[in-house]
XYZ file of C-alpha atoms in Angstrom:
737
model
C -69.741 131.967 -31.493
C -68.901 131.846 -27.796
C -72.232 130.203 -27.069
C -71.566 127.520 -29.668
C -68.136 126.826 -28.189
C -69.595 126.540 -24.715
C -72.289 124.216 -25.997
C -69.714 121.870 -27.559
C -67.797 121.763 -24.314
C -70.873 120.573 -22.478
C -71.477 117.900 -25.044
C -67.869 116.604 -24.672
C -68.143 116.516 -20.918
C -71.409 114.642 -21.099
C -69.855 112.087 -23.488
C -66.872 111.516 -21.188
C -69.179 111.213 -18.187
C -71.223 108.635 -20.048
C -68.140 106.580 -21.016
C -66.716 106.603 -17.478
C -70.091 105.766 -16.045
C -70.359 102.787 -18.378
C -66.861 101.572 -17.453
C -67.661 101.993 -13.793
C -70.803 99.898 -14.023
C -68.963 97.192 -16.093
C -66.177 97.004 -13.526
C -68.675 97.045 -10.701
C -70.608 94.180 -12.325
C -67.356 92.240 -12.874
C -66.309 92.803 -9.261
C -69.659 91.608 -7.925
C -69.513 88.593 -10.271
C -66.032 87.588 -9.078
C -67.037 88.058 -5.446
C -70.135 85.927 -5.756
C -68.824 83.141 -8.093
C -65.076 83.130 -7.398
C -64.523 82.287 -11.079
C -63.037 84.006 -14.124
C -63.249 82.608 -17.623
C -64.462 79.311 -16.144
C -61.483 78.970 -13.758
C -61.567 79.178 -9.973
C -59.395 82.157 -9.058
C -58.280 80.740 -5.698
C -57.025 77.614 -7.372
C -55.303 79.561 -10.090
C -53.559 81.738 -7.537
C -52.547 78.676 -5.555
C -51.145 77.017 -8.659
C -49.125 80.089 -9.532
C -47.273 79.983 -6.236
C -47.324 76.212 -5.671
C -43.986 74.451 -5.966
C -43.492 70.756 -6.748
C -40.326 68.943 -5.756
C -39.494 65.328 -6.683
C -38.658 62.722 -4.019
C -36.614 60.108 -5.865
C -37.636 56.468 -5.473
C -35.242 53.543 -5.613
C -35.419 50.665 -8.069
C -35.732 47.291 -6.317
C -32.599 45.431 -5.273
C -31.880 41.889 -6.589
C -30.309 39.606 -3.965
C -29.148 35.996 -3.711
C -30.852 33.437 -1.429
C -28.800 34.655 1.544
C -29.332 38.395 1.039
C -26.113 39.121 -0.846
C -26.657 42.039 -3.250
C -26.506 41.133 -6.956
C -27.942 44.340 -8.438
C -28.775 47.664 -6.840
C -29.114 51.401 -7.438
C -26.077 53.471 -6.515
C -25.348 57.188 -6.814
C -23.660 58.266 -10.035
C -22.574 61.613 -11.370
C -22.404 63.373 -14.703
C -19.447 65.671 -15.211
C -20.271 69.147 -16.574
C -18.183 72.222 -17.469
C -19.550 75.783 -17.271
C -18.138 77.856 -20.136
C -20.217 81.017 -19.842
C -18.069 83.844 -18.277
C -21.294 85.548 -17.105
C -21.603 82.893 -14.434
C -18.618 84.409 -12.652
C -19.522 87.400 -10.457
C -16.329 87.481 -8.415
C -13.048 87.254 -10.388
C -11.354 85.826 -7.304
C -13.851 82.903 -7.303
C -14.440 81.977 -10.963
C -17.480 79.815 -11.720
C -16.536 79.013 -15.329
C -13.571 77.339 -17.034
C -10.830 79.967 -17.201
C -7.963 77.819 -18.450
C -9.108 75.150 -20.975
C -5.548 73.866 -21.543
C -4.762 73.156 -17.882
C -8.299 71.777 -17.270
C -7.983 69.395 -20.242
C -4.574 68.129 -19.108
C -5.889 67.385 -15.623
C -9.173 65.768 -16.680
C -8.025 63.673 -19.614
C -6.218 60.854 -17.753
C -9.042 60.526 -15.238
C -11.677 60.258 -17.990
C -9.519 57.999 -20.170
C -9.709 60.575 -22.976
C -7.189 62.356 -25.114
C -6.158 65.873 -23.982
C -7.089 67.298 -27.388
C -10.531 65.661 -27.171
C -11.244 67.212 -23.759
C -9.956 70.619 -24.902
C -12.246 70.575 -27.943
C -15.212 70.097 -25.606
C -14.007 72.932 -23.282
C -13.641 75.384 -26.167
C -17.115 74.944 -27.653
C -19.381 77.943 -28.025
C -21.869 76.903 -25.360
C -22.833 77.958 -21.876
C -22.413 74.481 -20.437
C -21.097 71.161 -21.827
C -20.891 67.496 -20.895
C -18.188 64.943 -21.768
C -20.192 62.227 -23.479
C -20.134 58.616 -22.315
C -16.864 59.056 -20.446
C -18.349 61.797 -18.304
C -21.490 59.880 -17.343
C -22.025 57.329 -14.567
C -18.979 58.589 -12.721
C -18.390 56.849 -9.435
C -18.210 58.616 -6.099
C -14.516 57.804 -5.835
C -13.704 59.385 -9.213
C -15.856 62.398 -8.340
C -13.773 62.984 -5.237
C -10.542 62.804 -7.279
C -11.834 65.377 -9.757
C -13.091 67.660 -7.002
C -9.675 67.527 -5.356
C -8.184 69.175 -8.481
C -10.248 72.324 -7.708
C -10.770 73.179 -11.376
C -12.937 76.305 -11.880
C -16.145 75.680 -13.765
C -16.100 71.881 -13.301
C -19.104 70.415 -11.518
C -21.417 67.434 -11.297
C -25.072 66.527 -11.759
C -26.199 63.822 -9.330
C -28.074 60.801 -10.683
C -28.437 57.058 -9.963
C -27.187 54.110 -11.960
C -27.765 50.380 -11.835
C -24.731 48.643 -10.330
C -23.775 44.957 -10.424
C -21.145 44.436 -7.751
C -19.968 41.018 -9.014
C -19.438 41.982 -12.663
C -19.582 38.900 -14.883
C -21.725 36.834 -12.551
C -24.909 34.960 -13.539
C -25.242 37.731 -16.083
C -27.895 36.060 -18.250
C -29.929 35.310 -15.169
C -29.782 38.790 -13.614
C -29.702 40.602 -16.949
C -29.372 44.353 -16.902
C -31.419 47.555 -16.725
C -30.851 50.846 -18.498
C -32.227 54.374 -18.706
C -35.053 54.896 -21.137
C -34.379 57.894 -23.375
C -37.939 59.170 -23.483
C -38.722 58.974 -19.757
C -35.259 58.976 -18.132
C -36.399 56.092 -15.957
C -34.561 52.821 -15.457
C -36.174 49.760 -17.023
C -35.101 46.137 -17.319
C -33.750 45.081 -20.721
C -32.708 41.451 -20.072
C -33.007 38.638 -17.577
C -34.711 39.033 -14.204
C -34.328 42.807 -14.586
C -36.714 42.588 -17.534
C -39.073 39.766 -16.552
C -39.702 41.199 -13.048
C -39.585 44.866 -14.063
C -43.161 45.315 -12.796
C -41.902 44.463 -9.274
C -38.533 46.168 -9.480
C -39.927 49.351 -11.052
C -39.988 52.422 -8.833
C -42.304 55.498 -8.800
C -41.044 58.857 -7.625
C -42.824 60.768 -4.897
C -43.510 64.529 -4.687
C -43.865 67.312 -2.163
C -46.164 70.288 -2.909
C -45.953 73.607 -0.999
C -46.868 77.290 -1.358
C -43.990 79.646 -2.071
C -43.269 83.336 -2.522
C -42.287 84.771 -5.891
C -38.643 83.765 -5.163
C -39.639 80.139 -4.780
C -39.122 79.923 -0.984
C -41.717 78.130 1.100
C -44.201 80.437 2.824
C -44.241 80.079 6.592
C -47.324 78.602 8.277
C -48.493 76.867 5.102
C -49.298 73.200 4.722
C -47.368 70.923 2.442
C -48.747 67.911 0.590
C -46.510 64.871 0.330
C -46.925 61.966 -2.089
C -44.396 59.375 -0.773
C -42.116 57.585 -3.230
C -42.923 53.984 -4.126
C -39.666 52.028 -4.035
C -39.292 48.902 -6.128
C -39.630 45.524 -4.472
C -36.678 43.405 -3.384
C -36.228 40.257 -5.419
C -34.504 37.308 -3.718
C -33.219 34.636 -6.101
C -32.520 30.969 -5.394
C -28.963 31.577 -6.594
C -26.289 30.985 -3.951
C -23.502 33.554 -4.370
C -20.831 31.114 -3.115
C -21.830 28.272 -5.489
C -22.200 30.730 -8.385
C -18.704 32.025 -7.627
C -17.332 28.464 -7.676
C -18.987 28.057 -11.101
C -17.808 31.378 -12.524
C -14.183 30.678 -11.421
C -14.245 27.195 -12.997
C -15.745 28.440 -16.272
C -13.158 31.220 -16.431
C -10.379 28.680 -16.073
C -11.772 26.419 -18.825
C -12.463 29.396 -21.103
C -8.882 30.571 -20.725
C -7.310 27.151 -21.164
C -9.529 25.491 -23.806
C -11.119 28.470 -25.607
C -14.428 26.651 -26.378
C -17.242 28.127 -28.470
C -19.680 27.702 -25.625
C -19.893 26.620 -21.985
C -23.209 25.883 -20.287
C -23.580 24.871 -16.620
C -26.528 24.551 -14.207
C -26.541 23.520 -10.524
C -29.873 22.779 -8.824
C -31.244 21.303 -5.620
C -33.025 18.240 -7.046
C -35.334 17.983 -4.015
C -36.879 21.421 -4.652
C -35.956 22.504 -8.174
C -34.160 25.617 -6.857
C -31.458 26.797 -9.257
C -28.368 27.397 -7.120
C -26.068 28.453 -9.997
C -26.399 29.028 -13.705
C -23.725 30.271 -16.071
C -22.655 30.373 -19.701
C -19.738 31.397 -21.809
C -19.432 33.703 -23.605
C -20.908 36.042 -21.024
C -20.780 39.779 -20.223
C -20.383 42.327 -17.493
C -23.741 44.084 -17.052
C -21.863 47.179 -15.896
C -20.201 47.379 -19.340
C -22.720 45.433 -21.487
C -20.101 43.942 -23.727
C -22.701 41.509 -25.093
C -22.173 39.196 -28.080
C -25.112 36.854 -27.450
C -28.460 38.019 -26.120
C -29.801 34.530 -25.343
C -29.369 32.557 -22.134
C -28.074 29.301 -23.664
C -28.848 27.373 -20.443
C -32.552 27.727 -21.163
C -32.745 28.895 -24.795
C -30.307 26.674 -26.734
C -31.788 23.336 -27.951
C -29.301 20.811 -29.314
C -28.835 17.036 -29.593
C -27.911 16.018 -26.068
C -25.848 12.978 -26.923
C -25.428 10.163 -24.409
C -26.773 12.000 -21.394
C -30.158 11.132 -22.921
C -29.420 7.477 -22.158
C -30.215 8.205 -18.486
C -33.893 8.556 -19.345
C -34.003 5.612 -21.741
C -32.483 3.454 -18.967
C -35.039 4.787 -16.432
C -37.921 4.005 -18.762
C -36.716 0.415 -19.353
C -36.203 -0.199 -15.637
C -39.541 1.334 -14.739
C -41.323 -0.953 -17.241
C -39.512 -4.022 -15.869
C -37.802 -4.868 -19.174
C -34.227 -4.145 -18.173
C -31.886 -6.990 -17.172
C -28.422 -5.580 -16.583
C -26.794 -9.024 -16.617
C -28.262 -9.991 -20.010
C -25.740 -10.293 -22.802
C -25.855 -8.681 -26.258
C -23.406 -8.166 -29.122
C -22.035 -4.658 -29.230
C -20.499 -2.821 -32.178
C -23.336 -2.436 -34.702
C -27.107 -2.886 -34.985
C -28.980 -2.882 -38.330
C -32.400 -1.225 -38.563
C -33.782 -1.613 -42.071
C -31.330 0.026 -44.435
C -29.664 1.931 -41.582
C -26.903 0.759 -39.256
C -26.362 2.019 -35.737
C -22.765 1.833 -34.480
C -21.050 2.275 -31.136
C -18.786 5.278 -30.785
C -15.629 3.200 -31.268
C -17.193 1.672 -34.438
C -16.364 -1.942 -33.486
C -17.797 -2.339 -29.991
C -16.428 -4.640 -27.270
C -17.760 -8.004 -28.286
C -20.492 -9.709 -26.320
C -21.042 -7.772 -23.097
C -23.817 -7.250 -20.488
C -26.229 -4.358 -20.696
C -24.778 -2.945 -17.494
C -21.361 -2.823 -19.176
C -23.092 -1.282 -22.189
C -24.313 1.540 -19.980
C -20.852 2.005 -18.478
C -19.213 2.100 -21.913
C -22.024 4.274 -23.334
C -22.965 1.816 -26.058
C -25.395 3.182 -28.631
C -26.298 -0.356 -29.671
C -27.395 -1.255 -26.128
C -29.952 1.554 -26.003
C -31.189 1.026 -29.539
C -31.867 -2.652 -28.668
C -33.556 -1.650 -25.435
C -36.095 0.517 -27.304
C -36.537 -1.733 -30.319
C -36.634 -5.139 -28.693
C -37.753 -4.613 -25.096
C -39.346 -1.275 -24.281
C -41.118 -0.610 -27.565
C -41.086 2.611 -29.547
C -44.586 3.687 -28.487
C -43.906 3.197 -24.794
C -40.594 5.040 -25.131
C -42.406 8.013 -26.681
C -44.760 8.009 -23.710
C -41.782 8.306 -21.383
C -40.335 11.156 -23.428
C -43.634 12.952 -22.690
C -43.627 11.847 -19.051
C -40.191 13.461 -18.693
C -41.675 16.582 -20.396
C -39.223 16.703 -23.294
C -42.072 17.898 -25.520
C -42.689 21.122 -23.641
C -41.004 24.029 -21.857
C -40.211 23.727 -18.189
C -41.794 27.100 -17.414
C -38.773 28.332 -15.477
C -39.246 31.914 -14.330
C -36.707 33.428 -16.770
C -37.479 35.131 -20.098
C -36.630 33.566 -23.428
C -36.947 29.858 -22.657
C -36.596 27.723 -25.780
C -37.863 24.237 -26.571
C -36.373 21.280 -28.382
C -37.857 19.015 -31.018
C -38.572 15.298 -30.658
C -37.844 13.657 -34.028
C -40.014 10.560 -33.988
C -41.390 10.072 -37.493
C -39.093 7.458 -39.021
C -37.992 4.164 -37.425
C -34.322 5.206 -37.299
C -35.217 8.490 -35.562
C -37.026 6.610 -32.798
C -33.916 4.600 -32.029
C -31.351 7.425 -32.374
C -33.455 9.442 -29.883
C -32.783 6.684 -27.351
C -29.102 7.633 -27.294
C -29.472 11.396 -27.873
C -29.132 11.916 -31.635
C -31.621 13.632 -33.917
C -33.913 14.883 -31.178
C -32.946 18.180 -29.614
C -33.639 19.452 -26.053
C -32.461 22.335 -23.900
C -30.115 22.046 -20.889
C -32.868 23.104 -18.496
C -35.147 20.356 -19.866
C -32.472 17.814 -19.064
C -32.078 19.217 -15.558
C -35.830 19.068 -14.880
C -36.056 15.469 -16.106
C -33.015 14.454 -14.051
C -34.610 15.717 -10.806
C -36.848 12.614 -11.012
C -33.724 10.415 -10.916
C -32.286 12.267 -7.901
C -35.604 12.770 -6.080
C -37.249 9.365 -5.663
C -39.098 9.601 -8.995
C -40.633 13.061 -8.338
C -39.822 15.579 -11.074
C -39.439 19.151 -9.838
C -40.035 22.301 -11.791
C -36.880 24.445 -11.869
C -37.264 27.972 -10.563
C -34.911 30.868 -9.835
C -37.026 33.470 -7.961
C -37.353 32.586 -4.299
C -39.431 35.501 -2.973
C -40.330 39.167 -3.535
C -40.408 41.540 -0.539
C -41.838 45.049 -0.128
C -38.765 46.941 1.200
C -40.878 49.425 3.229
C -43.408 47.101 4.887
C -41.267 43.890 4.688
C -44.452 42.152 3.494
C -43.987 39.112 1.273
C -45.352 40.066 -2.128
C -44.645 36.697 -3.737
C -43.218 33.427 -2.410
C -42.246 30.548 -4.739
C -42.603 26.990 -3.478
C -41.260 23.665 -4.826
C -43.611 22.192 -7.422
C -43.822 18.536 -8.415
C -44.645 18.499 -12.143
C -44.737 14.761 -12.578
C -43.680 11.318 -11.365
C -42.382 9.610 -14.511
C -40.743 6.783 -12.543
C -41.049 5.110 -9.145
C -38.747 5.551 -6.163
C -37.424 2.016 -6.670
C -36.580 2.795 -10.278
C -34.741 5.972 -9.347
C -32.645 4.036 -6.842
C -31.732 1.398 -9.430
C -30.829 4.060 -11.984
C -28.550 5.773 -9.417
C -26.806 2.492 -8.650
C -26.057 1.883 -12.339
C -25.002 5.510 -12.993
C -22.554 5.257 -10.104
C -20.790 2.429 -11.905
C -20.401 4.682 -14.969
C -18.115 6.785 -12.742
C -16.475 4.008 -10.650
C -16.031 1.120 -13.106
C -12.738 0.717 -14.904
C -14.825 0.413 -18.065
C -16.931 3.500 -17.354
C -16.754 6.665 -19.446
C -17.340 8.701 -16.291
C -14.120 7.854 -14.470
C -12.771 11.456 -14.788
C -15.703 12.628 -12.668
C -14.731 10.780 -9.493
C -14.602 13.134 -6.456
C -12.577 12.049 -3.465
C -14.793 11.291 -0.531
C -18.103 11.452 -2.387
C -20.110 8.950 -4.432
C -21.037 10.489 -7.781
C -23.700 9.095 -10.120
C -23.836 10.428 -13.665
C -23.631 10.016 -17.404
C -21.273 11.437 -19.987
C -22.368 12.840 -23.316
C -20.687 13.541 -26.658
C -23.144 15.278 -28.959
C -22.611 15.778 -32.675
C -23.024 19.296 -34.095
C -25.082 19.709 -37.289
C -23.105 21.155 -40.212
C -24.549 24.125 -42.125
C -23.872 22.110 -45.276
C -25.859 19.133 -44.016
C -24.856 16.146 -41.948
C -22.571 16.706 -38.945
C -19.262 18.464 -38.371
C -16.241 16.208 -38.320
C -12.988 16.509 -36.384
C -11.684 15.633 -32.976
C -12.952 18.797 -31.283
C -16.244 19.407 -33.110
C -18.601 18.039 -30.446
C -20.543 19.181 -27.423
C -18.964 17.316 -24.531
C -21.191 17.075 -21.453
C -21.815 15.414 -18.076
C -25.027 15.085 -16.123
C -24.191 14.159 -12.542
C -25.492 14.164 -8.996
C -24.026 13.659 -5.521
C -23.934 12.164 -2.997
C -25.373 9.133 -4.775
C -27.013 7.786 -1.586
C -29.229 10.894 -1.347
C -28.368 13.494 -3.984
C -28.277 17.031 -2.650
C -26.878 18.616 -5.818
C -27.633 17.952 -9.469
C -25.352 19.472 -12.110
C -25.183 19.641 -15.877
C -22.089 20.867 -17.730
C -21.630 21.180 -21.477
C -18.547 22.449 -23.341
C -18.799 23.036 -27.065
C -15.756 22.658 -29.393
C -12.913 23.090 -26.904
C -9.315 23.297 -28.169
C -7.968 19.916 -26.990
C -4.488 18.506 -27.202
C -4.082 15.113 -28.872
C -3.695 13.433 -25.505
C -6.916 14.938 -24.049
C -10.538 13.908 -24.356
C -13.644 16.067 -24.062
C -13.933 15.049 -20.427
C -10.922 17.231 -19.570
C -12.653 20.625 -19.693
C -16.026 19.283 -18.531
C -14.603 17.508 -15.454
C -12.557 20.605 -14.604
C -15.823 22.432 -14.100
C -17.979 19.631 -12.682
C -15.477 18.266 -10.162
C -14.377 21.636 -8.807
C -17.888 23.077 -8.456
C -19.474 19.909 -7.092
C -16.788 19.244 -4.498
C -16.545 22.860 -3.314
C -20.314 23.151 -3.137
C -20.801 19.947 -1.180
C -18.153 21.033 1.327
C -19.570 24.554 1.507
C -23.057 23.086 2.239
C -21.523 20.906 4.992
C -22.539 17.722 3.174
C -20.204 15.189 4.727
C -18.119 12.895 2.582
C -18.604 9.159 2.835
C -16.888 7.808 5.987
C -14.008 5.405 5.450
C -15.596 3.142 8.019
C -18.830 2.805 6.068
C -16.895 2.047 2.907
C -14.998 -0.800 4.612
C -18.011 -2.404 6.215
C -21.528 -3.135 5.080
C -23.008 -2.026 8.374
C -23.277 1.703 9.002
C -21.751 3.023 12.206
C -23.225 6.001 13.916
C -21.057 9.144 14.084
C -19.907 10.863 17.251
C -22.601 13.160 18.645
C -20.907 16.378 19.750
C -21.409 17.732 23.277
C -21.839 21.379 24.124
C -18.572 22.875 25.305
C -19.939 26.337 25.992
C -18.435 27.613 29.233
C -15.945 24.723 29.533
C -12.352 25.504 30.478
C -10.234 25.301 27.337
C -7.954 22.459 28.560
C -10.875 20.277 29.618
C -12.675 20.736 26.296
C -9.529 19.882 24.345
C -8.864 16.737 26.393
C -12.470 15.578 26.072
C -12.442 15.980 22.266
C -9.126 14.221 21.881
C -10.445 11.327 23.946
C -13.292 10.991 21.451
C -10.872 10.762 18.515
C -11.538 14.285 17.242
C -9.126 17.144 16.393
C -9.809 20.248 18.515
C -8.567 23.647 17.243
C -8.705 26.574 19.645
C -9.183 30.156 18.359
C -8.466 32.951 20.846
C -6.597 33.410 24.110
C -9.491 33.222 26.554
C -9.860 30.699 29.354
C -13.379 29.410 28.494
C -15.122 28.216 25.360
C -17.666 30.720 23.912
C -18.643 28.995 20.664
C -17.989 25.857 18.646
C -18.446 24.279 15.230
C -19.811 21.722 14.541
C -22.582 22.682 16.971
C -23.706 20.664 19.955
C -25.809 17.709 18.861
C -24.222 17.455 15.413
C -22.750 14.144 14.380
C -19.072 14.103 13.509
C -16.776 11.489 12.038
C -13.526 10.220 13.564
C -10.570 12.632 13.240
C -12.882 15.516 12.225
C -11.741 19.032 13.229
C -13.801 20.748 15.918
C -13.166 24.494 16.017
C -13.461 26.075 19.486
C -13.603 29.888 19.956
C -12.699 31.257 23.346
C -14.058 34.325 25.134
C -10.812 36.244 24.625
C -9.250 38.038 21.683
C -9.924 36.178 18.405
C -6.829 35.085 16.499
C -6.333 33.413 13.132
C -5.399 29.693 13.272
C -2.926 28.002 10.913
C -5.155 26.706 8.140
C -2.435 24.782 6.333
C -3.817 21.427 5.139
C -7.406 22.219 6.120
C -10.346 21.259 3.926
C -12.783 23.847 2.610
C -15.405 22.617 5.104
C -13.037 23.240 8.065
C -12.071 26.681 6.707
C -15.774 27.615 6.584
C -16.154 26.585 10.257
C -13.400 28.968 11.306
C -14.644 31.759 9.040
C -18.137 31.482 10.502
C -16.944 31.569 14.113
C -14.663 34.537 13.426
C -17.314 36.281 11.272
C -14.884 36.639 8.349
C -15.606 37.134 4.662
C -13.893 34.134 2.989
C -12.763 34.071 -0.621
C -11.855 30.593 -1.834
C -9.558 29.816 -4.766
C -9.022 26.287 -6.065
C -10.162 23.008 -4.542
C -8.665 20.437 -2.194
C -6.721 21.514 0.886
C -5.307 24.856 2.047
C -1.838 25.788 0.849
C -1.900 29.565 1.508
C -3.922 32.016 3.590
C -3.975 35.805 3.451
C -4.073 36.305 7.247
C -1.026 35.057 9.094
C -1.590 32.542 11.910
C -1.932 34.043 15.412
C -2.908 37.450 13.910
C -5.745 39.204 15.790
C -8.824 39.400 13.571
C -12.082 41.307 13.733
C -15.535 40.728 12.258
C -15.906 41.270 8.456
C -12.149 40.966 7.766
C -11.464 39.411 4.382
C -9.777 36.011 4.336
C -8.365 34.745 1.018
C -7.546 31.026 0.981
C -5.942 29.014 -1.813
C -6.563 25.282 -1.979
C -4.879 22.527 -4.015
C -5.369 18.839 -4.595
C -3.603 16.453 -2.148
C -0.556 15.810 -4.351
C 0.087 19.489 -4.913
C -0.583 20.231 -1.257
C 2.017 17.665 -0.177
C 4.542 19.194 -2.614
C 3.933 22.631 -1.100
C 4.312 21.264 2.444
C 7.621 19.585 1.511
C 8.870 22.847 -0.044
C 7.998 24.761 3.134
C 9.827 22.177 5.264
C 12.927 22.411 3.026
C 12.953 26.239 3.390
C 12.720 25.934 7.204
C 15.559 23.392 7.238
C 17.733 25.706 5.100
C 17.089 28.619 7.494
C 18.143 26.472 10.470
C 21.429 25.581 8.736
C 22.308 29.265 8.045
C 24.763 30.785 10.621
C 23.290 33.302 13.042
C 24.898 36.755 13.039
């Protein structure tokens, strides 16, 4: 029995020895395998270990900035914050320094007015059964200023998550051009959704960078280890052809008309006709891209085709002159013109008797243009010119969503109504492109709105747009003759364009009154149910600006015509823009004589004693204005070598302390001289001559100060001056204590 027990014990020991031996050899084999191959289950162990302790941190990239032609920011990324509230009491380890919301009532009362929410609404969020909560839309995209106000309340448990948001500093400003960008829900990245933000998203788009490093189990970087950096790829900077100043003139004018006349639509475009650069483009209704209160997702300036009305006559006239079939002194009978079973009538139904074709243009006679096409130019040749002016195709402007009109040219009556802008539809940007040929010696320029794209890190030019001639539908001689006739539309007592006269400048242009199709067929009726427009350019001698304005269905008084709201926009924007661009008005001397007299070439007064410079300028018939209390001249505008006209202001800045001059009665052009010399940020309201200024005369100023100037037309300015004189006289009469 004992032997048997002893024998079993030996067998058990042998079995255990065998098992442990087998395990030993398996482990030994595995160890040798790992040492020789460095792999386990097909994975490299060193890499796996490195990955386990490798940390990855994001380096945020910045979406590209959109700027105007002069580098003024129109859209950029700015820091934003999301408000959060910690509700979990476990987050507080020290009762004296709570990290969660301890008093929901007090917290709600403090936060509600800052978030523009009801107290009860905030409290309901703060009493949820959650560890951490946010405050919905009102708690997102919080500005740095509001963040500071909330932090100053020192509310326990209230904190912020930092983020970036797209910011549009000018609000409602070329909104359909710039568009807007928004966060994508699936990626959290910002992407363009409209306008330039959308069409150039591939350039503006950013790509985050990363830093990789080895860490300990707590996540801290291990000393003496290398880090791998993938730098962020910031979005490119996009410079537009838009000029912030001219766009501001346009936005202000459209706001005024929208408030006063409440039209269904306003469309306005300003371009440089020599290059095709769009300097300003705006529509109403519009929206603030920061708020996205959008009612219309189309840019009507490029997407809205409609019957242009009489502005189309510009191109019919150009075609007839170019073909040598136009005789402005030839007589015809106005009023009506029968074409088969149809009758074409002038807008006053009865006409003006027998008149010349030139007078027909001035009066905007439909009959004159129907006869030009039917009897002189020919319908086939006219169609060729419609194609030469590219009315059959898109302009190709670098904005998304461009539309195209429709040339109705099937029936005989359609061919003639197209001559004066009825039946056929075109877009505003098509009219602008065609009109560049009138203002640019017959060369038609493609409109464009993106000037250049720059890599913000290397400053390398990624893309540079250049002016593009897309056709020469007419000759230089024809364009000059058309300009001469269009000027009489504005200057003649018989002209429909008289409301568009601008003091000091020669304007050439054509009015338009377009009918609006009725949903029930035919056209809408009623005094206001039209699209009133004006296509104009200035100065006529060598147009530097070309502008189209259209106002649809304004609320007019019985004494007003459609020209009232249209001219309010055109005249203000055109005059302010010409002055801002230092385009001199026509000299009174050149208007009185047929021979042109050369202006006064300005000398350099740099380093001159103030008294000597003033005396020299007065002797030349100029008006010197001295800024500062120094003894010698440090700068001047106009610059040395520039030509000036008699009585023009010459602003001289001394080497002493800079002081603000009295701007009363100054023109916008003179104000801009002073602002440039003083390095001020001017904000201009109105048009005409200065009646108020935000900085008192003789006040010491420094660079980047803001100067707000209000201008008024000459009659209002004189009234204001008289009122100021009366107040001074009354003060003199008062007894002195």
